[in-house]
Amino acid sequence: MRRSVRTTAVAAVLGVSLGLTPGAAAVAEPPGTRLPVVTPTPQSIAGNGHQLRVPFRVGLVLAEGADQATEDLVRRTLEHAGAREVVDGEAELTVVAGLISDPGVAGALTEAGGAKPAELRPEGYSLAARAHGRGGLIALAGNDGDGVYYAAQTLRQLAAPGRIAAAKVVDHPLMALRGSIEGFYGAPWSHEDRLDQLAFYGDIKANTYIYTPKDDLYLREKWREPYPAAELAKIKELIGAAAAHHVQFTYAVSPGPSICYSDPADVKALHDKLASIHDQGAESFYIALDDISYTKWNCAGDEQKYGAPGQAAAGRAQADLLNGVQRDFLDTVGAQPLQMVPTEYSDVADSPYKKVLRESLDERIVVQWTGTDVVPPSISVADAEKAAQVWGRKVFLWDNYPVNDYGQTTGRLLMAPYDKREAGLHAALGGIVLNPMNQAAPSKVALFGGASFAWNDQDYDAGRTWRAAAEYLAAGDARTAEALLAFFDTQHLAPTFGEVVWQPQAPVLKAKVDAVRAEPSGAALRDLSAYADLLAAAPERIRGGVPDPAFSAQAKPWLDALTLWGRALQSTVDGLELAPEDRPAADAAFAESAELAAEAAKIQTIPGTTRPQGPIRVADGVLDTFLADAPGLIP
């Protein structure tokens, strides 16, 4: 039985006012008024006096809108902050959570120094935490149920052992859809990976997961066939887990390689497939028509109905199919509007294909777009506005970062900050989902940034969010976060599909080795020596400090290689420090460095985790080049 207090009159539970007037005395302690970094960056956040101490007993009052996931999160947060008992009702420190429309919740918000926003936007919330005596009052007031949950996620970031930062926050997302699309080629994520990702999305306020792994036979090659019972059960579990973390599970099917658009049996098979997933609890669906040819039909009937194959004919056939799914299936079951990715998904030029879909497609259907290229080096507001013009609606961005299933990405983890997307895109986009890597846990670095940008692109800071991602993975441990950032830097390079590099390789390391190239002694060499020690030690720090074992397991070959490359850099620095006074010893150090580098270069990717398998790359073009050049820096 639930022990929470549920009431539409929270004030009745709180009883008398806690007396948190503006003149109330705060706890006598050092000024702890500095706010921690909260990600995504709220639309408005300000200090609200002295930090709150967390007493032995904390009261929790839950109103309508605070679901089980919210309650569990608040309790975990309070216990992590030092509460030994979290009791129902009022206590020295009381947390009130629920819909802002509840008079008691709204009253608690005002009492704690917060304010109700003029406009109650979807998924938005207001939070206020104010100290009083040895405790205080915290109000988590959501505009809707999602907002209550997101208020609790912000509280988690305001809390630390023994204290909670005093703050007042008014917040809402700028983009409606934020999250990921599992759409890469190669080995799909495991079921455990997906469950972990859904929990992670809740933490970062992402609300969308599109399930469309290319290697799921039952959504592509065998799309007409029903899932085996065991696989269907897994999908049902994912749908339930997504809902618990306030994430929309979207099922995407790819019938394009074989569908006969004019065949009623194929249309029925598609509707039946979607119905089988709807029966498991899914409310969001997607038709993927990417990576197919529209220069040929899959059946003679399509040519008879739509004419010779070509752009306009393909557009007519696809529009009929998509409109039928929307009107004949989704409308009948009350599901969300259909989402789709078109065959032409990566430019802003008009075409006969786009013209037909623009003019024929049901206006509710959401169209995805990958930017001005398959992997664009940047995306501007002007780009998105042009895309909206050619598609006749706001587009939904499928961002092909940090996916690593092509070209120069082979052998790499892509762990640079989420960057080169222009502030203001929320006005031209319906949302953003990132296409992640085969390695689910390391993908969290980019996904953390993507969700933050989609929530508040106006105040997004790529570097700050990158550091926050490291701190999140490190569970707040500073030394582990430092090691992670050094590791991320060695996996910083990001190429486009056309092999143009849009994120530079190892910028931190490059600056340090370039300084040594200019002056191979003194402060620059000492700085590089300290960084070499960090790189060599980083893998073990990460393995011991990152709580998620999947991160170390999936990054294993890169961590193994970094240990060797770090030791090679240490040896090279030793050689530079020894020379020219002791050239034989310096040469021996350089030789040791070359041996370690050669050993590192032999490490291969884990079979099945990238396509194709290849050597592991660690700061390539920066670290290996410097090690080779270093002996020549000696006068």
XYZ file of C-alpha atoms in Angstrom:
635
model
C 0.000 0.000 0.000
C 1.253 3.485 -0.840
C 2.124 5.538 2.248
C 2.063 8.904 0.453
C -0.436 11.582 1.327
C -2.616 12.355 -1.688
C -4.870 15.370 -1.435
C -6.259 18.132 -3.561
C -5.965 20.428 -0.578
C -2.320 20.240 0.430
C -2.743 23.149 2.782
C -4.893 20.919 4.957
C -1.958 18.572 5.396
C 0.547 21.347 6.007
C -1.754 22.902 8.515
C -0.542 26.287 9.674
C 1.975 28.323 7.720
C 5.599 27.392 8.239
C 6.308 31.082 8.666
C 8.697 31.402 5.758
C 8.204 35.132 5.396
C 10.881 37.227 3.706
C 12.150 38.317 7.111
C 12.445 34.816 8.573
C 15.826 34.007 10.060
C 17.963 31.573 8.091
C 20.082 28.905 9.687
C 23.346 30.207 11.162
C 25.955 28.789 8.804
C 28.512 29.994 6.287
C 26.868 31.750 3.351
C 26.033 28.715 1.091
C 24.137 30.669 -1.464
C 26.002 29.682 -4.627
C 23.828 27.565 -6.896
C 25.102 24.361 -8.489
C 25.000 23.894 -12.257
C 21.572 22.579 -13.270
C 21.172 20.873 -16.635
C 19.270 21.430 -18.802
C 19.707 25.122 -17.975
C 16.373 26.365 -16.601
C 14.625 29.289 -18.249
C 14.914 31.119 -14.939
C 16.887 30.209 -11.825
C 17.953 32.398 -8.933
C 19.164 32.068 -5.393
C 16.628 32.104 -2.583
C 18.666 32.769 0.551
C 20.842 30.405 2.542
C 21.097 26.733 1.703
C 18.824 24.308 3.506
C 20.158 21.830 6.000
C 18.767 18.329 5.697
C 17.578 17.132 9.113
C 17.142 13.580 10.344
C 13.439 13.600 9.461
C 11.940 15.173 6.332
C 8.238 15.457 5.566
C 6.805 14.671 2.132
C 3.394 15.852 0.964
C 2.261 14.597 -2.447
C -0.685 16.006 -4.334
C -2.287 15.078 -7.642
C 0.265 14.882 -10.437
C 3.076 13.400 -8.366
C 3.284 9.822 -9.627
C 5.216 6.868 -8.245
C 8.342 7.725 -10.251
C 8.306 11.271 -8.871
C 7.807 10.060 -5.319
C 10.619 7.526 -5.631
C 12.960 10.160 -7.063
C 12.211 12.675 -4.306
C 12.727 10.047 -1.613
C 16.060 8.940 -3.127
C 17.181 12.548 -3.377
C 16.333 13.301 0.225
C 17.987 10.121 1.486
C 21.123 10.859 -0.546
C 21.154 14.333 1.005
C 21.147 12.818 4.499
C 17.542 12.282 5.576
C 17.197 9.155 7.688
C 13.410 9.230 7.680
C 11.071 10.559 5.001
C 7.630 10.713 6.570
C 4.198 11.621 5.277
C 3.087 15.127 6.120
C 4.827 18.093 7.670
C 8.246 18.020 9.370
C 11.112 20.366 10.100
C 11.929 20.299 6.402
C 8.892 19.655 4.213
C 8.719 18.895 0.492
C 5.421 19.506 -1.297
C 5.004 18.106 -4.818
C 2.060 18.211 -7.185
C 0.239 20.172 -9.845
C 0.467 23.945 -9.631
C -3.302 24.047 -10.165
C -3.725 22.564 -6.684
C -4.296 25.482 -4.276
C -2.196 23.838 -1.594
C 0.752 23.301 -3.944
C 0.464 26.850 -5.262
C 0.323 28.123 -1.684
C 3.438 26.178 -0.730
C 5.215 27.595 -3.768
C 4.388 31.144 -2.681
C 5.311 30.356 0.926
C 8.725 29.133 -0.220
C 9.393 32.297 -2.203
C 8.430 31.061 -5.652
C 5.970 32.393 -8.174
C 3.433 30.919 -10.546
C 4.321 31.623 -14.202
C 1.980 33.728 -16.309
C 1.680 30.911 -18.876
C 1.525 27.232 -17.914
C 3.479 25.594 -20.726
C 3.530 21.812 -21.246
C 6.136 19.933 -19.167
C 6.966 23.129 -17.288
C 7.346 23.540 -13.549
C 8.102 25.984 -10.786
C 10.355 25.131 -7.873
C 11.132 27.027 -4.695
C 13.363 25.963 -1.800
C 13.761 28.258 1.196
C 15.490 27.687 4.508
C 13.759 28.284 7.844
C 15.278 27.468 11.208
C 16.963 24.085 10.935
C 14.807 23.052 7.973
C 12.556 24.816 5.546
C 10.077 24.290 2.737
C 10.520 22.995 -0.806
C 7.724 23.223 -3.359
C 7.753 21.244 -6.611
C 4.867 22.618 -8.662
C 4.350 21.118 -12.117
C 2.213 22.536 -14.884
C 1.358 18.888 -15.617
C 2.526 15.473 -14.436
C 5.680 15.648 -16.537
C 6.447 19.008 -14.998
C 6.196 17.632 -11.458
C 8.669 14.898 -12.405
C 11.061 17.398 -13.975
C 10.862 19.594 -10.888
C 12.004 16.559 -8.908
C 14.882 16.065 -11.363
C 15.972 19.649 -10.713
C 15.735 19.069 -6.962
C 18.092 16.108 -7.414
C 20.693 18.476 -8.838
C 20.216 21.054 -6.093
C 20.851 18.445 -3.402
C 24.195 17.381 -1.960
C 25.144 15.455 1.191
C 23.770 17.395 4.147
C 22.287 20.293 2.206
C 19.997 21.520 -0.543
C 20.642 24.738 -2.412
C 18.038 27.442 -1.834
C 16.649 28.353 -5.239
C 13.606 29.547 -7.116
C 13.105 28.178 -10.609
C 10.564 28.711 -13.376
C 11.209 26.379 -16.264
C 9.794 24.668 -19.349
C 11.256 23.065 -22.492
C 11.530 25.054 -25.717
C 11.231 21.970 -27.944
C 8.427 19.459 -27.604
C 10.455 16.371 -28.632
C 13.874 15.624 -27.106
C 15.822 12.386 -26.983
C 17.247 9.668 -29.206
C 16.530 7.487 -32.209
C 18.144 4.059 -32.140
C 18.634 4.038 -35.887
C 22.234 2.968 -36.497
C 23.542 0.008 -38.485
C 25.392 -2.837 -36.801
C 24.746 -4.617 -33.524
C 21.664 -3.095 -31.851
C 21.599 -2.250 -28.172
C 20.784 -4.988 -25.705
C 17.513 -4.972 -23.825
C 19.432 -3.995 -20.685
C 21.046 -1.102 -22.557
C 17.635 0.198 -23.583
C 16.204 0.002 -20.082
C 19.232 1.876 -18.764
C 18.904 4.505 -21.493
C 15.254 5.139 -20.633
C 16.151 5.797 -17.006
C 18.932 8.110 -18.160
C 16.531 10.050 -20.395
C 14.355 10.741 -17.384
C 17.366 12.188 -15.565
C 18.216 14.573 -18.427
C 14.591 15.566 -19.128
C 14.520 13.869 -22.519
C 11.047 12.656 -23.424
C 11.450 10.697 -26.676
C 12.939 7.331 -27.624
C 12.391 6.112 -31.180
C 12.904 2.377 -31.512
C 14.137 1.512 -35.003
C 17.381 -0.497 -34.877
C 18.283 -1.398 -38.454
C 19.122 -4.967 -37.453
C 15.711 -5.726 -35.900
C 14.440 -8.038 -38.618
C 10.813 -7.666 -37.544
C 10.663 -3.964 -38.297
C 12.530 -4.099 -41.612
C 13.087 -7.352 -43.555
C 10.296 -9.232 -41.757
C 8.028 -6.251 -41.098
C 4.934 -8.188 -42.207
C 5.528 -10.907 -39.623
C 4.432 -10.638 -35.988
C 7.078 -10.555 -33.291
C 7.735 -13.800 -31.434
C 6.147 -13.724 -27.985
C 9.474 -13.280 -26.164
C 10.469 -10.277 -28.287
C 7.025 -8.728 -27.944
C 7.295 -9.064 -24.163
C 10.567 -7.119 -24.232
C 8.948 -4.341 -26.234
C 6.112 -4.202 -23.727
C 8.634 -3.892 -20.893
C 10.358 -1.046 -22.722
C 7.062 0.760 -23.219
C 6.317 0.480 -19.505
C 9.814 1.580 -18.489
C 9.619 4.560 -20.833
C 6.332 5.692 -19.305
C 7.760 5.381 -15.795
C 10.544 7.800 -16.733
C 8.200 10.171 -18.585
C 9.574 9.125 -21.963
C 7.457 8.496 -25.048
C 8.302 5.159 -26.651
C 7.889 5.525 -30.415
C 7.846 2.391 -32.523
C 9.251 2.862 -36.035
C 8.728 0.306 -38.770
C 10.614 0.298 -42.111
C 8.462 -1.316 -44.813
C 10.060 0.596 -47.698
C 12.483 -2.063 -49.010
C 9.660 -4.448 -49.934
C 6.229 -2.856 -49.569
C 3.710 -2.836 -52.409
C 1.895 0.458 -51.766
C -1.100 -0.501 -53.899
C -1.638 -3.915 -52.281
C -4.416 -3.875 -49.651
C -2.842 -6.947 -48.051
C 0.426 -5.075 -47.431
C -1.413 -2.048 -46.074
C -3.329 -4.311 -43.713
C -0.115 -6.067 -42.662
C 1.387 -2.702 -41.753
C -1.657 -1.679 -39.731
C -1.677 -5.082 -38.020
C 1.999 -4.684 -37.084
C 1.357 -1.291 -35.526
C -1.739 -2.641 -33.764
C 0.319 -5.439 -32.191
C 2.631 -2.808 -30.674
C -0.286 -0.600 -29.659
C -1.688 -3.582 -27.784
C 1.478 -3.514 -25.653
C 0.770 0.076 -24.628
C 2.545 2.157 -27.302
C 0.871 5.418 -28.292
C 3.438 6.807 -30.731
C 4.329 5.399 -34.166
C 6.679 6.172 -37.006
C 7.117 5.026 -40.612
C 10.732 5.033 -41.810
C 11.148 5.456 -45.569
C 14.871 6.249 -45.493
C 17.672 4.372 -47.252
C 15.420 3.021 -50.021
C 15.261 3.641 -53.753
C 12.388 5.417 -55.413
C 13.627 4.620 -58.924
C 11.937 1.248 -58.929
C 8.729 -0.316 -57.601
C 8.499 -3.482 -55.547
C 5.435 -4.706 -57.485
C 3.760 -4.244 -60.843
C 0.602 -2.954 -59.186
C 2.364 0.216 -58.051
C 3.314 1.148 -61.604
C -0.245 0.546 -62.706
C -1.589 2.825 -59.964
C 1.109 5.500 -59.692
C 2.862 5.381 -63.059
C 6.513 4.993 -63.935
C 8.808 5.077 -60.887
C 10.247 8.467 -60.005
C 10.201 11.211 -57.421
C 6.630 12.417 -57.870
C 5.223 8.891 -58.178
C 7.058 7.803 -55.039
C 5.706 10.847 -53.217
C 2.120 9.972 -54.189
C 2.502 6.348 -53.100
C 4.088 7.286 -49.793
C 1.510 9.988 -49.083
C -1.309 7.466 -49.605
C 0.366 5.017 -47.252
C 1.127 7.557 -44.532
C -2.253 9.268 -44.675
C -3.909 5.861 -44.453
C -1.921 4.973 -41.316
C -2.877 8.300 -39.742
C -6.568 8.320 -40.627
C -7.445 4.633 -40.772
C -5.397 3.402 -37.820
C -3.993 6.072 -35.498
C -7.149 8.174 -35.470
C -9.242 5.113 -34.639
C -7.129 4.188 -31.591
C -6.483 7.741 -30.399
C -2.689 7.574 -30.747
C -0.223 10.427 -31.207
C 0.240 11.964 -34.694
C 2.297 9.810 -37.021
C 6.011 10.525 -37.440
C 8.003 9.671 -40.567
C 11.384 10.071 -42.204
C 11.184 10.617 -45.968
C 13.410 9.144 -48.653
C 14.831 12.623 -49.280
C 15.820 13.551 -45.759
C 19.101 15.453 -45.932
C 18.833 18.754 -47.783
C 16.717 21.873 -48.216
C 16.317 21.849 -52.004
C 12.797 21.497 -53.338
C 11.968 18.540 -55.591
C 8.968 16.847 -57.212
C 9.033 14.323 -54.340
C 8.933 17.003 -51.641
C 6.295 18.981 -53.528
C 3.906 16.020 -53.612
C 4.356 15.258 -49.920
C 4.123 18.937 -48.978
C 0.807 19.241 -50.777
C -0.660 15.799 -50.023
C 0.537 14.743 -46.585
C -1.868 15.069 -43.663
C -0.828 18.269 -41.877
C -0.577 16.446 -38.549
C 2.139 14.044 -39.715
C 5.574 14.917 -38.347
C 8.422 14.897 -40.883
C 12.019 14.169 -39.888
C 15.067 15.807 -41.441
C 18.783 15.203 -40.857
C 19.945 18.711 -41.711
C 21.703 19.952 -44.817
C 23.556 16.649 -45.141
C 23.380 13.116 -43.775
C 25.807 14.284 -41.070
C 25.803 18.090 -41.200
C 28.800 20.002 -39.807
C 26.400 22.606 -38.440
C 22.704 23.446 -38.419
C 21.482 27.029 -38.535
C 18.090 28.560 -37.951
C 18.061 29.555 -41.623
C 18.658 25.908 -42.614
C 15.728 24.741 -40.513
C 13.477 27.504 -41.831
C 14.269 26.435 -45.405
C 13.455 22.842 -44.504
C 10.136 23.966 -43.016
C 9.336 25.747 -46.275
C 10.004 22.745 -48.514
C 8.103 20.362 -46.239
C 5.272 22.750 -45.419
C 5.650 22.286 -41.656
C 8.184 22.461 -38.841
C 10.564 19.556 -39.202
C 11.768 17.206 -36.484
C 15.566 16.896 -36.518
C 17.184 13.459 -36.767
C 20.731 14.486 -35.811
C 23.301 11.922 -36.928
C 25.625 12.483 -33.998
C 27.288 10.630 -32.258
C 26.520 7.637 -34.528
C 29.745 5.799 -35.470
C 28.732 3.313 -38.161
C 30.364 4.946 -41.190
C 33.667 6.034 -42.748
C 36.107 7.840 -40.479
C 34.068 6.995 -37.394
C 35.286 3.388 -37.542
C 37.346 2.682 -34.452
C 36.184 5.809 -32.658
C 33.924 6.814 -29.843
C 32.435 10.227 -30.656
C 32.507 12.079 -27.338
C 32.954 15.735 -28.237
C 30.393 18.210 -26.884
C 27.079 18.505 -28.691
C 27.852 21.655 -30.667
C 27.518 23.654 -33.908
C 23.733 23.880 -33.630
C 22.506 27.466 -33.579
C 20.636 29.030 -30.683
C 17.071 29.788 -31.703
C 16.446 26.500 -33.504
C 13.444 25.868 -31.254
C 11.517 28.412 -33.329
C 12.027 26.366 -36.508
C 12.177 22.757 -35.267
C 9.592 20.524 -33.653
C 12.302 18.729 -31.710
C 15.651 16.947 -31.840
C 16.619 13.313 -31.448
C 20.225 12.153 -31.711
C 21.247 8.950 -33.460
C 23.653 7.372 -30.953
C 26.544 4.929 -31.198
C 26.429 1.148 -31.013
C 28.002 1.720 -27.583
C 25.003 2.828 -25.531
C 26.675 4.014 -22.333
C 29.390 6.150 -24.011
C 26.640 7.706 -26.144
C 25.346 9.396 -23.001
C 27.930 12.163 -23.361
C 26.405 13.496 -26.591
C 22.824 12.632 -25.594
C 23.267 14.666 -22.410
C 24.135 17.687 -24.523
C 21.441 17.101 -27.123
C 18.697 16.942 -24.510
C 20.004 20.094 -22.827
C 20.098 21.967 -26.129
C 16.575 20.893 -27.068
C 15.266 21.957 -23.658
C 16.862 25.417 -23.747
C 18.884 26.203 -26.857
C 18.918 29.900 -25.985
C 21.102 29.409 -22.889
C 22.984 26.300 -23.981
C 26.718 26.244 -23.321
C 28.422 23.279 -25.023
C 31.500 23.250 -22.786
C 29.601 23.664 -19.540
C 27.188 20.904 -20.488
C 30.063 18.624 -21.545
C 31.628 19.053 -18.112
C 28.246 18.436 -16.486
C 27.950 15.173 -18.455
C 31.306 14.040 -17.053
C 30.192 14.930 -13.529
C 26.945 13.014 -14.053
C 28.760 9.887 -15.229
C 31.234 10.272 -12.358
C 28.369 10.581 -9.833
C 29.894 13.856 -8.678
C 33.417 12.576 -8.000
C 35.795 15.340 -9.169
C 38.799 13.111 -9.880
C 36.728 10.720 -11.962
C 35.157 13.616 -13.866
C 38.645 14.989 -14.582
C 39.698 11.601 -15.956
C 36.555 11.371 -18.082
C 37.133 14.790 -19.634
C 40.699 13.816 -20.542
C 39.346 10.608 -22.118
C 36.608 12.505 -23.973
C 39.255 14.824 -25.416
C 41.036 11.863 -27.026
C 37.712 10.917 -28.690
C 36.823 14.423 -29.812
C 37.044 14.142 -33.592
C 33.736 14.134 -35.465
C 33.602 13.726 -39.261
C 30.694 14.266 -41.610
C 29.436 11.548 -43.914
C 31.625 13.157 -46.588
C 34.705 12.878 -44.332
C 34.840 16.594 -43.461
C 35.936 17.028 -39.845
C 33.538 19.338 -37.973
C 34.803 18.711 -34.430
C 38.612 18.875 -34.067
C 40.597 16.030 -32.605
C 41.907 16.317 -29.020
C 41.890 20.134 -28.738
C 43.122 20.164 -25.129
C 45.961 17.746 -25.801
C 46.815 19.478 -29.086
C 47.243 22.835 -27.353
C 49.651 21.248 -24.878
C 51.772 19.418 -27.452
C 51.813 22.473 -29.708
C 53.205 24.495 -26.805
C 55.968 21.920 -26.381
C 56.709 21.957 -30.105
C 57.239 25.709 -29.787
C 59.384 25.392 -26.645
C 60.329 21.788 -25.686
C 61.288 22.639 -22.113
C 60.200 24.671 -19.118
C 56.574 25.302 -18.176
C 55.101 23.838 -21.355
C 56.903 20.533 -20.857
C 55.962 20.409 -17.175
C 52.330 20.991 -18.117
C 52.433 18.214 -20.696
C 54.133 15.914 -18.179
C 51.252 16.376 -15.728
C 48.722 15.778 -18.505
C 50.540 12.623 -19.620
C 50.227 11.335 -16.052
C 46.511 12.094 -16.153
C 46.016 10.278 -19.465
C 47.924 7.200 -18.282
C 45.946 7.064 -15.026
C 42.551 8.004 -16.490
C 41.405 4.491 -17.529
C 41.794 3.044 -14.044
C 40.209 6.094 -12.463
C 37.254 5.707 -14.823
C 36.913 1.982 -14.166
C 36.983 2.566 -10.431
C 34.953 5.758 -10.315
C 32.133 5.517 -12.872
C 29.301 3.612 -11.162
C 27.841 2.332 -14.445
C 29.749 -0.868 -15.319
C 28.439 -0.744 -18.893
C 30.442 2.402 -19.573
C 33.772 0.742 -18.785
C 32.759 -2.489 -20.516
C 31.677 -0.803 -23.745
C 34.643 1.584 -23.755
C 37.124 -1.176 -22.817
C 39.297 -1.261 -25.964
C 39.571 2.531 -25.975
C 40.470 2.596 -22.281
C 43.019 -0.183 -22.795
C 44.563 1.747 -25.675
C 44.578 5.015 -23.728
C 46.590 3.396 -20.929
C 49.297 2.472 -23.451
C 49.186 5.788 -25.302
C 49.357 7.644 -21.982
C 52.398 5.651 -20.929
C 53.960 6.294 -24.342
C 53.469 10.020 -23.835
C 55.031 9.761 -20.369
C 58.089 8.094 -21.885
C 58.331 10.738 -24.583
C 58.176 13.502 -21.980
C 60.915 11.682 -20.022
C 63.060 11.674 -23.151
C 62.541 15.382 -23.712
C 63.397 16.108 -20.086
C 66.597 14.019 -20.302
C 67.835 15.475 -23.566
C 70.221 16.882 -24.594
C 72.291 16.278 -21.434
C 71.800 12.490 -21.557
C 71.017 11.615 -25.143
C 71.400 7.807 -24.765
C 68.848 7.744 -21.931
C 66.567 10.024 -23.933
C 66.775 7.719 -26.952
C 65.926 4.751 -24.733
C 62.839 6.614 -23.482
C 61.808 7.420 -27.057
C 62.257 3.777 -28.036
C 60.075 2.664 -25.120
C 57.450 5.174 -26.221
C 57.471 3.757 -29.765
C 57.030 0.213 -28.449
C 54.054 1.232 -26.292
C 52.473 3.103 -29.191
C 52.894 0.095 -31.478
C 51.239 -2.131 -28.865
C 48.335 0.324 -28.530
C 47.864 0.452 -32.298
C 47.222 -3.301 -32.388
C 44.049 -3.068 -30.276
C 40.901 -3.696 -32.334
C 37.304 -2.715 -31.823
C 34.979 -5.211 -30.192
C 33.412 -7.344 -32.979
C 29.881 -6.260 -33.755
C 30.077 -2.898 -31.975
C 31.130 -0.887 -35.011
C 30.800 -1.499 -38.714
C 33.333 -2.604 -39.893
C 35.798 -3.713 -37.225
C 39.066 -1.791 -37.184
C 41.903 -0.454 -35.054
C 41.109 1.659 -32.027
C 41.848 5.348 -32.507
C 42.984 7.524 -29.618
C 43.771 11.194 -30.321
C 45.033 10.101 -33.733
C 46.670 12.825 -35.765
C 47.669 14.583 -32.557
C 49.184 12.121 -30.106
C 50.774 9.665 -32.548
C 52.192 12.499 -34.645
C 53.730 14.204 -31.631
C 55.329 10.981 -30.385
C 56.876 10.430 -33.799
C 58.127 14.004 -34.054
C 59.366 14.453 -30.473
C 62.931 13.112 -30.939
C 63.451 15.720 -33.637
C 62.592 18.543 -31.238
C 65.905 18.082 -29.430
C 68.538 20.614 -30.552
